[in-house]
PDB file of C-alpha atoms and ligand atoms in Angstrom:
ATOM      1  CA  MET J   1      -0.009  -0.003   0.008  1.00  0.00           C
ATOM      2  CA  SER J   2       1.357   3.355  -0.931  1.00  0.00           C
ATOM      3  CA  THR J   3       2.337   6.035   1.497  1.00  0.00           C
ATOM      4  CA  HIS J   4       0.675   8.650  -0.728  1.00  0.00           C
ATOM      5  CA  ILE J   5      -2.914   7.569  -0.036  1.00  0.00           C
ATOM      6  CA  GLU J   6      -4.450   9.875   2.524  1.00  0.00           C
ATOM      7  CA  PRO J   7      -5.876   8.512   5.791  1.00  0.00           C
ATOM      8  CA  GLY J   8      -9.519   9.286   4.889  1.00  0.00           C
ATOM      9  CA  TYR J   9      -9.263   6.695   2.153  1.00  0.00           C
ATOM     10  CA  ALA J  10      -7.356   4.018   4.077  1.00  0.00           C
ATOM     11  CA  HIS J  11     -10.396   1.712   4.067  1.00  0.00           C
ATOM     12  CA  LEU J  12     -10.176   1.446   0.276  1.00  0.00           C
ATOM     13  CA  LYS J  13      -8.088  -1.602  -0.579  1.00  0.00           C
ATOM     14  CA  PRO J  14      -6.827  -1.843  -4.129  1.00  0.00           C
ATOM     15  CA  ALA J  15      -5.931  -5.436  -4.943  1.00  0.00           C
ATOM     16  CA  SER J  16      -3.223  -4.748  -7.529  1.00  0.00           C
ATOM     17  CA  LEU J  17      -0.721  -2.071  -8.424  1.00  0.00           C
ATOM     18  CA  GLN J  18      -2.849  -1.019 -11.361  1.00  0.00           C
ATOM     19  CA  ASP J  19      -5.854  -0.621  -9.032  1.00  0.00           C
ATOM     20  CA  GLU J  20      -3.623   1.416  -6.740  1.00  0.00           C
ATOM     21  CA  ALA J  21      -2.905   3.750  -9.648  1.00  0.00           C
ATOM     22  CA  LYS J  22      -6.614   3.955 -10.549  1.00  0.00           C
ATOM     23  CA  LEU J  23      -7.528   4.764  -6.950  1.00  0.00           C
ATOM     24  CA  ALA J  24      -4.836   7.457  -6.810  1.00  0.00           C
ATOM     25  CA  SER J  25      -6.372   9.048  -9.886  1.00  0.00           C
ATOM     26  CA  GLY J  26      -9.883   8.843  -8.362  1.00  0.00           C
ATOM     27  CA  ILE J  27      -8.758  10.397  -5.079  1.00  0.00           C
ATOM     28  CA  LYS J  28      -7.052  13.266  -6.911  1.00  0.00           C
ATOM     29  CA  ALA J  29     -10.250  13.872  -8.854  1.00  0.00           C
ATOM     30  CA  VAL J  30     -12.269  14.130  -5.631  1.00  0.00           C
ATOM     31  CA  GLU J  31      -9.763  16.383  -3.910  1.00  0.00           C
ATOM     32  CA  HIS J  32      -8.939  18.692  -6.802  1.00  0.00           C
ATOM     33  CA  TYR J  33     -12.184  19.087  -8.743  1.00  0.00           C
ATOM     34  CA  LEU J  34     -15.162  18.629  -6.416  1.00  0.00           C
ATOM     35  CA  ARG J  35     -16.620  21.531  -4.483  1.00  0.00           C
ATOM     36  CA  PRO J  36     -19.857  21.898  -2.476  1.00  0.00           C
ATOM     37  CA  GLY J  37     -22.947  22.382  -4.627  1.00  0.00           C
ATOM     38  CA  MET J  38     -21.482  20.756  -7.726  1.00  0.00           C
ATOM     39  CA  LYS J  39     -23.343  18.557 -10.167  1.00  0.00           C
ATOM     40  CA  VAL J  40     -20.976  15.775 -11.205  1.00  0.00           C
ATOM     41  CA  GLY J  41     -21.050  13.239 -14.010  1.00  0.00           C
ATOM     42  CA  LEU J  42     -19.992   9.833 -12.626  1.00  0.00           C
ATOM     43  CA  GLY J  43     -18.094   7.764 -15.175  1.00  0.00           C
ATOM     44  CA  SER J  44     -18.118   4.032 -15.722  1.00  0.00           C
ATOM     45  CA  GLY J  45     -15.489   1.319 -15.527  1.00  0.00           C
ATOM     46  CA  THR J  46     -13.090   0.310 -12.808  1.00  0.00           C
ATOM     47  CA  THR J  47     -11.207   3.619 -12.530  1.00  0.00           C
ATOM     48  CA  SER J  48     -14.426   5.616 -12.310  1.00  0.00           C
ATOM     49  CA  HIS J  49     -15.671   3.193  -9.685  1.00  0.00           C
ATOM     50  CA  TRP J  50     -12.576   3.871  -7.576  1.00  0.00           C
ATOM     51  CA  PHE J  51     -13.441   7.549  -7.967  1.00  0.00           C
ATOM     52  CA  VAL J  52     -16.982   6.875  -6.721  1.00  0.00           C
ATOM     53  CA  ARG J  53     -15.595   4.867  -3.790  1.00  0.00           C
ATOM     54  CA  ALA J  54     -13.276   7.751  -2.919  1.00  0.00           C
ATOM     55  CA  LEU J  55     -16.145  10.199  -3.217  1.00  0.00           C
ATOM     56  CA  ALA J  56     -18.494   8.311  -0.903  1.00  0.00           C
ATOM     57  CA  PRO J  57     -16.686   9.036   2.392  1.00  0.00           C
ATOM     58  CA  ARG J  58     -16.486  12.735   1.473  1.00  0.00           C
ATOM     59  CA  VAL J  59     -20.235  12.734   0.897  1.00  0.00           C
ATOM     60  CA  ALA J  60     -20.742  10.941   4.185  1.00  0.00           C
ATOM     61  CA  ARG J  61     -18.719  13.709   5.886  1.00  0.00           C
ATOM     62  CA  GLY J  62     -20.971  16.399   4.379  1.00  0.00           C
ATOM     63  CA  LEU J  63     -19.729  17.220   0.864  1.00  0.00           C
ATOM     64  CA  ASP J  64     -22.896  18.417  -0.843  1.00  0.00           C
ATOM     65  CA  ILE J  65     -22.763  17.166  -4.427  1.00  0.00           C
ATOM     66  CA  VAL J  66     -25.163  15.385  -6.687  1.00  0.00           C
ATOM     67  CA  GLY J  67     -24.129  12.877  -9.352  1.00  0.00           C
ATOM     68  CA  VAL J  68     -25.417  11.762 -12.731  1.00  0.00           C
ATOM     69  CA  PRO J  69     -24.296   8.179 -13.463  1.00  0.00           C
ATOM     70  CA  THR J  70     -23.161   7.106 -16.934  1.00  0.00           C
ATOM     71  CA  SER J  71     -24.333   3.507 -16.604  1.00  0.00           C
ATOM     72  CA  ASN J  72     -26.649   1.305 -14.588  1.00  0.00           C
ATOM     73  CA  ALA J  73     -23.588  -0.235 -12.905  1.00  0.00           C
ATOM     74  CA  THR J  74     -22.386   3.160 -11.718  1.00  0.00           C
ATOM     75  CA  ARG J  75     -25.893   4.073 -10.593  1.00  0.00           C
ATOM     76  CA  GLU J  76     -26.025   0.881  -8.472  1.00  0.00           C
ATOM     77  CA  LEU J  77     -22.578   1.513  -6.940  1.00  0.00           C
ATOM     78  CA  ALA J  78     -23.416   5.141  -6.108  1.00  0.00           C
ATOM     79  CA  LEU J  79     -26.720   4.203  -4.511  1.00  0.00           C
ATOM     80  CA  GLU J  80     -25.057   1.442  -2.502  1.00  0.00           C
ATOM     81  CA  LEU J  81     -22.442   3.935  -1.227  1.00  0.00           C
ATOM     82  CA  GLY J  82     -24.897   6.721  -0.485  1.00  0.00           C
ATOM     83  CA  VAL J  83     -23.852   9.162  -3.225  1.00  0.00           C
ATOM     84  CA  PRO J  84     -26.934  11.239  -4.088  1.00  0.00           C
ATOM     85  CA  LEU J  85     -28.058  11.045  -7.699  1.00  0.00           C
ATOM     86  CA  THR J  86     -30.183  12.979 -10.140  1.00  0.00           C
ATOM     87  CA  ASP J  87     -30.740  12.755 -13.910  1.00  0.00           C
ATOM     88  CA  LEU J  88     -30.244  15.037 -16.827  1.00  0.00           C
ATOM     89  CA  GLY J  89     -33.965  15.908 -16.893  1.00  0.00           C
ATOM     90  CA  GLN J  90     -33.674  17.569 -13.472  1.00  0.00           C
ATOM     91  CA  ILE J  91     -30.703  19.860 -14.133  1.00  0.00           C
ATOM     92  CA  ASP J  92     -29.431  22.026 -16.938  1.00  0.00           C
ATOM     93  CA  GLN J  93     -25.665  21.493 -16.966  1.00  0.00           C
ATOM     94  CA  LEU J  94     -23.155  19.469 -15.005  1.00  0.00           C
ATOM     95  CA  ASP J  95     -20.129  21.195 -13.537  1.00  0.00           C
ATOM     96  CA  VAL J  96     -17.714  18.368 -14.283  1.00  0.00           C
ATOM     97  CA  THR J  97     -17.692  14.760 -15.416  1.00  0.00           C
ATOM     98  CA  ILE J  98     -14.995  12.405 -14.156  1.00  0.00           C
ATOM     99  CA  ASP J  99     -14.657   9.329 -16.324  1.00  0.00           C
ATOM    100  CA  GLY J 100     -12.101   6.759 -17.414  1.00  0.00           C
ATOM    101  CA  ALA J 101     -10.653   5.847 -20.791  1.00  0.00           C
ATOM    102  CA  ASP J 102      -9.377   2.733 -22.530  1.00  0.00           C
ATOM    103  CA  GLU J 103      -6.718   4.733 -24.323  1.00  0.00           C
ATOM    104  CA  ILE J 104      -5.859   8.406 -24.217  1.00  0.00           C
ATOM    105  CA  ASP J 105      -3.293  10.277 -26.297  1.00  0.00           C
ATOM    106  CA  HIS J 106      -1.342  13.405 -25.413  1.00  0.00           C
ATOM    107  CA  GLN J 107      -3.988  15.626 -27.019  1.00  0.00           C
ATOM    108  CA  GLY J 108      -6.720  14.082 -24.860  1.00  0.00           C
ATOM    109  CA  SER J 109      -8.380  12.086 -27.627  1.00  0.00           C
ATOM    110  CA  MET J 110      -9.713   8.874 -26.174  1.00  0.00           C
ATOM    111  CA  ILE J 111     -11.065   5.472 -27.004  1.00  0.00           C
ATOM    112  CA  LYS J 112     -13.894   4.680 -24.615  1.00  0.00           C
ATOM    113  CA  GLY J 113     -16.535   1.985 -24.394  1.00  0.00           C
ATOM    114  CA  GLY J 114     -14.522  -0.975 -23.111  1.00  0.00           C
ATOM    115  CA  GLY J 115     -17.296  -1.303 -20.570  1.00  0.00           C
ATOM    116  CA  ALA J 116     -19.996  -0.763 -23.228  1.00  0.00           C
ATOM    117  CA  CYS J 117     -21.156   2.534 -21.679  1.00  0.00           C
ATOM    118  CA  LEU J 118     -19.924   4.920 -24.400  1.00  0.00           C
ATOM    119  CA  LEU J 119     -23.350   6.292 -25.336  1.00  0.00           C
ATOM    120  CA  TRP J 120     -24.390   7.461 -21.891  1.00  0.00           C
ATOM    121  CA  GLU J 121     -20.801   8.519 -21.196  1.00  0.00           C
ATOM    122  CA  LYS J 122     -20.759  10.791 -24.242  1.00  0.00           C
ATOM    123  CA  ILE J 123     -24.181  12.240 -23.458  1.00  0.00           C
ATOM    124  CA  VAL J 124     -23.154  13.013 -19.875  1.00  0.00           C
ATOM    125  CA  ALA J 125     -19.773  14.447 -20.930  1.00  0.00           C
ATOM    126  CA  ALA J 126     -21.508  16.668 -23.521  1.00  0.00           C
ATOM    127  CA  ALA J 127     -23.827  17.954 -20.775  1.00  0.00           C
ATOM    128  CA  SER J 128     -20.838  18.999 -18.639  1.00  0.00           C
ATOM    129  CA  LYS J 129     -18.828  22.209 -18.499  1.00  0.00           C
ATOM    130  CA  LYS J 130     -15.677  20.136 -18.123  1.00  0.00           C
ATOM    131  CA  MET J 131     -14.659  16.515 -18.572  1.00  0.00           C
ATOM    132  CA  VAL J 132     -11.654  15.120 -16.728  1.00  0.00           C
ATOM    133  CA  ALA J 133     -10.276  11.693 -17.642  1.00  0.00           C
ATOM    134  CA  VAL J 134      -9.121   9.492 -14.778  1.00  0.00           C
ATOM    135  CA  VAL J 135      -6.547   6.985 -15.959  1.00  0.00           C
ATOM    136  CA  ASP J 136      -3.600   4.955 -14.803  1.00  0.00           C
ATOM    137  CA  ASP J 137      -0.367   5.522 -16.623  1.00  0.00           C
ATOM    138  CA  LYS J 138      -0.813   2.371 -18.772  1.00  0.00           C
ATOM    139  CA  LYS J 139      -3.681   4.061 -20.634  1.00  0.00           C
ATOM    140  CA  ILE J 140      -1.568   6.776 -22.244  1.00  0.00           C
ATOM    141  CA  VAL J 141      -0.595   6.029 -25.836  1.00  0.00           C
ATOM    142  CA  GLU J 142       1.303   7.822 -28.579  1.00  0.00           C
ATOM    143  CA  ARG J 143      -1.386   6.789 -31.057  1.00  0.00           C
ATOM    144  CA  LEU J 144      -4.898   5.497 -30.486  1.00  0.00           C
ATOM    145  CA  GLY J 145      -6.148   2.218 -31.965  1.00  0.00           C
ATOM    146  CA  ARG J 146      -4.486  -0.734 -30.361  1.00  0.00           C
ATOM    147  CA  PHE J 147      -7.548  -0.997 -28.145  1.00  0.00           C
ATOM    148  CA  PRO J 148     -10.475  -2.029 -30.402  1.00  0.00           C
ATOM    149  CA  LEU J 149     -12.754   0.913 -31.139  1.00  0.00           C
ATOM    150  CA  PRO J 150     -16.304   0.211 -29.869  1.00  0.00           C
ATOM    151  CA  ILE J 151     -19.212   1.316 -32.039  1.00  0.00           C
ATOM    152  CA  GLU J 152     -22.726   1.095 -30.552  1.00  0.00           C
ATOM    153  CA  VAL J 153     -25.252  -0.026 -33.157  1.00  0.00           C
ATOM    154  CA  ILE J 154     -28.945  -0.779 -33.361  1.00  0.00           C
ATOM    155  CA  PRO J 155     -29.452  -4.561 -33.600  1.00  0.00           C
ATOM    156  CA  PHE J 156     -31.896  -4.160 -36.522  1.00  0.00           C
ATOM    157  CA  GLY J 157     -30.028  -4.524 -39.785  1.00  0.00           C
ATOM    158  CA  TRP J 158     -26.641  -4.621 -38.062  1.00  0.00           C
ATOM    159  CA  GLN J 159     -25.075  -6.508 -40.996  1.00  0.00           C
ATOM    160  CA  SER J 160     -25.819  -3.542 -43.237  1.00  0.00           C
ATOM    161  CA  THR J 161     -24.448  -1.114 -40.625  1.00  0.00           C
ATOM    162  CA  GLU J 162     -21.311  -3.239 -40.434  1.00  0.00           C
ATOM    163  CA  ARG J 163     -20.895  -3.135 -44.231  1.00  0.00           C
ATOM    164  CA  LEU J 164     -21.212   0.654 -44.231  1.00  0.00           C
ATOM    165  CA  LEU J 165     -18.701   0.865 -41.379  1.00  0.00           C
ATOM    166  CA  ARG J 166     -16.251  -1.195 -43.413  1.00  0.00           C
ATOM    167  CA  GLU J 167     -16.735   1.136 -46.403  1.00  0.00           C
ATOM    168  CA  LEU J 168     -16.010   4.078 -44.130  1.00  0.00           C
ATOM    169  CA  PHE J 169     -12.825   2.434 -42.882  1.00  0.00           C
ATOM    170  CA  VAL J 170     -11.650   1.771 -46.448  1.00  0.00           C
ATOM    171  CA  SER J 171     -12.373   5.344 -47.503  1.00  0.00           C
ATOM    172  CA  ALA J 172     -10.417   6.536 -44.449  1.00  0.00           C
ATOM    173  CA  GLY J 173      -7.411   4.490 -45.521  1.00  0.00           C
ATOM    174  CA  PHE J 174      -7.784   1.396 -43.315  1.00  0.00           C
ATOM    175  CA  ASP J 175      -7.376  -2.165 -44.550  1.00  0.00           C
ATOM    176  CA  LYS J 176     -10.529  -3.569 -46.169  1.00  0.00           C
ATOM    177  CA  ASN J 177     -10.231  -6.638 -43.929  1.00  0.00           C
ATOM    178  CA  VAL J 178     -10.354  -4.668 -40.684  1.00  0.00           C
ATOM    179  CA  ARG J 179     -11.638  -7.119 -38.053  1.00  0.00           C
ATOM    180  CA  ILE J 180     -15.067  -6.077 -36.740  1.00  0.00           C
ATOM    181  CA  VAL J 181     -16.352  -8.268 -33.929  1.00  0.00           C
ATOM    182  CA  THR J 182     -19.767  -8.250 -32.302  1.00  0.00           C
ATOM    183  CA  ARG J 183     -19.181  -8.079 -28.558  1.00  0.00           C
ATOM    184  CA  MET J 184     -20.669 -11.115 -26.864  1.00  0.00           C
ATOM    185  CA  LYS J 185     -21.891 -11.968 -23.404  1.00  0.00           C
ATOM    186  CA  GLY J 186     -21.790 -15.723 -23.270  1.00  0.00           C
ATOM    187  CA  THR J 187     -23.462 -16.948 -26.425  1.00  0.00           C
ATOM    188  CA  GLU J 188     -25.529 -13.804 -27.063  1.00  0.00           C
ATOM    189  CA  PRO J 189     -24.541 -10.328 -28.230  1.00  0.00           C
ATOM    190  CA  LEU J 190     -23.929  -8.096 -25.234  1.00  0.00           C
ATOM    191  CA  LEU J 191     -26.698  -5.564 -24.744  1.00  0.00           C
ATOM    192  CA  THR J 192     -25.782  -2.033 -23.732  1.00  0.00           C
ATOM    193  CA  ASP J 193     -27.780  -0.099 -21.106  1.00  0.00           C
ATOM    194  CA  SER J 194     -29.845   1.215 -24.060  1.00  0.00           C
ATOM    195  CA  GLY J 195     -30.435  -2.274 -25.504  1.00  0.00           C
ATOM    196  CA  ASN J 196     -28.021  -1.876 -28.415  1.00  0.00           C
ATOM    197  CA  TRP J 197     -25.058  -3.952 -29.573  1.00  0.00           C
ATOM    198  CA  ILE J 198     -21.358  -3.136 -29.695  1.00  0.00           C
ATOM    199  CA  LEU J 199     -19.153  -3.762 -32.737  1.00  0.00           C
ATOM    200  CA  ASP J 200     -15.487  -3.761 -31.721  1.00  0.00           C
ATOM    201  CA  CYS J 201     -13.331  -2.517 -34.601  1.00  0.00           C
ATOM    202  CA  HIS J 202      -9.719  -3.667 -34.552  1.00  0.00           C
ATOM    203  CA  LEU J 203      -8.047  -0.739 -36.318  1.00  0.00           C
ATOM    204  CA  GLU J 204      -4.613  -1.160 -34.664  1.00  0.00           C
ATOM    205  CA  ALA J 205      -3.674   2.494 -35.308  1.00  0.00           C
ATOM    206  CA  ILE J 206      -5.826   5.577 -35.822  1.00  0.00           C
ATOM    207  CA  PRO J 207      -3.632   8.281 -37.344  1.00  0.00           C
ATOM    208  CA  ASP J 208      -6.337  10.993 -37.447  1.00  0.00           C
ATOM    209  CA  PRO J 209      -8.856  10.550 -34.613  1.00  0.00           C
ATOM    210  CA  LEU J 210     -10.203  14.104 -35.022  1.00  0.00           C
ATOM    211  CA  GLY J 211     -10.967  13.528 -38.699  1.00  0.00           C
ATOM    212  CA  LEU J 212     -12.451  10.056 -38.167  1.00  0.00           C
ATOM    213  CA  ALA J 213     -14.660  10.664 -35.095  1.00  0.00           C
ATOM    214  CA  PRO J 214     -17.390  12.773 -36.748  1.00  0.00           C
ATOM    215  CA  ARG J 215     -17.874  10.348 -39.656  1.00  0.00           C
ATOM    216  CA  PHE J 216     -19.361   7.355 -37.827  1.00  0.00           C
ATOM    217  CA  ASN J 217     -22.641   8.832 -36.660  1.00  0.00           C
ATOM    218  CA  ALA J 218     -23.706   9.625 -40.255  1.00  0.00           C
ATOM    219  CA  ILE J 219     -24.170   5.865 -40.831  1.00  0.00           C
ATOM    220  CA  PRO J 220     -27.762   4.734 -40.243  1.00  0.00           C
ATOM    221  CA  GLY J 221     -27.746   2.202 -37.445  1.00  0.00           C
ATOM    222  CA  VAL J 222     -24.725   3.679 -35.665  1.00  0.00           C
ATOM    223  CA  VAL J 223     -25.892   5.121 -32.378  1.00  0.00           C
ATOM    224  CA  GLU J 224     -22.544   6.355 -31.081  1.00  0.00           C
ATOM    225  CA  ASN J 225     -18.842   5.692 -31.449  1.00  0.00           C
ATOM    226  CA  GLY J 226     -16.125   5.339 -28.847  1.00  0.00           C
ATOM    227  CA  LEU J 227     -13.821   8.035 -30.159  1.00  0.00           C
ATOM    228  CA  PHE J 228     -13.993  10.955 -27.737  1.00  0.00           C
ATOM    229  CA  THR J 229     -12.171  13.899 -29.254  1.00  0.00           C
ATOM    230  CA  GLY J 230     -12.199  17.498 -28.016  1.00  0.00           C
ATOM    231  CA  ILE J 231     -14.021  16.405 -24.881  1.00  0.00           C
ATOM    232  CA  ALA J 232     -11.459  15.979 -22.088  1.00  0.00           C
ATOM    233  CA  SER J 233      -9.670  19.131 -20.964  1.00  0.00           C
ATOM    234  CA  GLU J 234      -7.493  17.419 -18.358  1.00  0.00           C
ATOM    235  CA  MET J 235      -6.395  13.922 -17.476  1.00  0.00           C
ATOM    236  CA  ILE J 236      -5.409  12.697 -14.041  1.00  0.00           C
ATOM    237  CA  VAL J 237      -2.705  10.078 -14.379  1.00  0.00           C
ATOM    238  CA  GLY J 238      -2.468   7.726 -11.456  1.00  0.00           C
ATOM    239  CA  HIS J 239       0.685   5.789 -10.675  1.00  0.00           C
ATOM    240  CA  ALA J 240       1.265   2.502  -8.842  1.00  0.00           C
ATOM    241  CA  ASP J 241       3.097   4.352  -6.038  1.00  0.00           C
ATOM    242  CA  GLY J 242      -0.175   6.106  -5.156  1.00  0.00           C
ATOM    243  CA  SER J 243       0.718   9.458  -6.665  1.00  0.00           C
ATOM    244  CA  ALA J 244      -1.277  11.169  -9.417  1.00  0.00           C
ATOM    245  CA  ASP J 245      -0.547  14.030 -11.813  1.00  0.00           C
ATOM    246  CA  ILE J 246      -2.948  16.427 -13.509  1.00  0.00           C
ATOM    247  CA  VAL J 247      -2.099  16.955 -17.156  1.00  0.00           C
ATOM    248  CA  VAL J 248      -3.798  19.582 -19.322  1.00  0.00           C
ATOM    249  CA  VAL J 249      -4.770  17.985 -22.644  1.00  0.00           C
ATOM    250  CA  GLY J 250      -7.320  20.292 -24.215  1.00  0.00           C
ATOM    251  CA  ALA J 251      -8.891  23.713 -24.062  1.00  0.00           C
ATOM    252  CA  PRO J 252     -11.653  24.206 -21.490  1.00  0.00           C
ATOM    253  CA  ARG J 253     -15.124  24.463 -22.987  1.00  0.00           C
ATOM    254  CA  SER J 254     -16.759  27.873 -23.008  1.00  0.00           C
TER     255      SER J 254
HETATM  256  C1  5RP M 301     -16.721   2.210 -20.169  1.00  0.00           C
HETATM  257  C2  5RP M 301     -15.548   3.078 -20.391  1.00  0.00           C
HETATM  258  C3  5RP M 301     -14.484   3.097 -19.311  1.00  0.00           C
HETATM  259  O1  5RP M 301     -14.285   4.403 -18.895  1.00  0.00           O
HETATM  260  C4  5RP M 301     -13.254   2.537 -19.928  1.00  0.00           C
HETATM  261  O2  5RP M 301     -13.567   1.229 -20.424  1.00  0.00           O
HETATM  262  C5  5RP M 301     -12.118   2.453 -18.925  1.00  0.00           C
HETATM  263  O3  5RP M 301     -12.437   1.477 -17.981  1.00  0.00           O
HETATM  264  P1  5RP M 301     -11.399   1.063 -16.854  1.00  0.00           P
HETATM  265  O4  5RP M 301     -11.271   2.220 -15.943  1.00  0.00           O
HETATM  266  O5  5RP M 301     -12.083  -0.131 -16.207  1.00  0.00           O
HETATM  267  O6  5RP M 301     -10.128   0.677 -17.533  1.00  0.00           O
HETATM  268  O7  5RP M 301     -15.401   3.760 -21.360  1.00  0.00           O
HETATM  269  O8  5RP M 301     -17.553   2.198 -21.291  1.00  0.00           O
END
């Protein structure tokens, strides 16, 4: 256990060095970004869940915030830990969203959706004044794409959507045999929280994420894509020794 983790969080027990790094990032997010009265987007995935676990004792000690979860899993965790929740219908804008990433580059472009929550995550991030990525140092890449890019699609006619996706990849300079895999849960396609499917696209390297990101959602059947560009303004990079650094990666939104 690291010496950097502050006493108020000593009950949180990361089981691995990578979890230690994720927790460090989550604690930094709580300490640096959250203030009384804030409306906060609560991300999904293991790093975001460490953030929610770090947030809970602060709430129990009187920090007055309200959260909007980006998945049913995060909603359940927040409710279990006593973090008060609302939804986007009850508020106008969130102050900040804290969420993880599967990959993030030095400009703050991200691949998200490893936990199949990309749609709600993008909606919540777009409803926020600021989005801060919480990551461990293994998530930072020189170029996005090693992690398969998740695309959320409507199950109806998905074969046609997949064909159009492949055409898009070819026109963007990718190999025509790019591997596109329907994400499964057991023997059935995994259903997202909105009842859609995920197609994982094995692109290996995405040279121009900013150019590619806006093209997906023009395909009928594509609900959302896992490229998040121009969304994060900062990332908090957690390390296995329990320290965490804030790195500015993009311009704050107006
Ligand atoms: C879920 C996400 C997560 O933020 C992403 O997968 C990172 O997860 P983890 O912190 O578990 O590595 O986008 O859809």
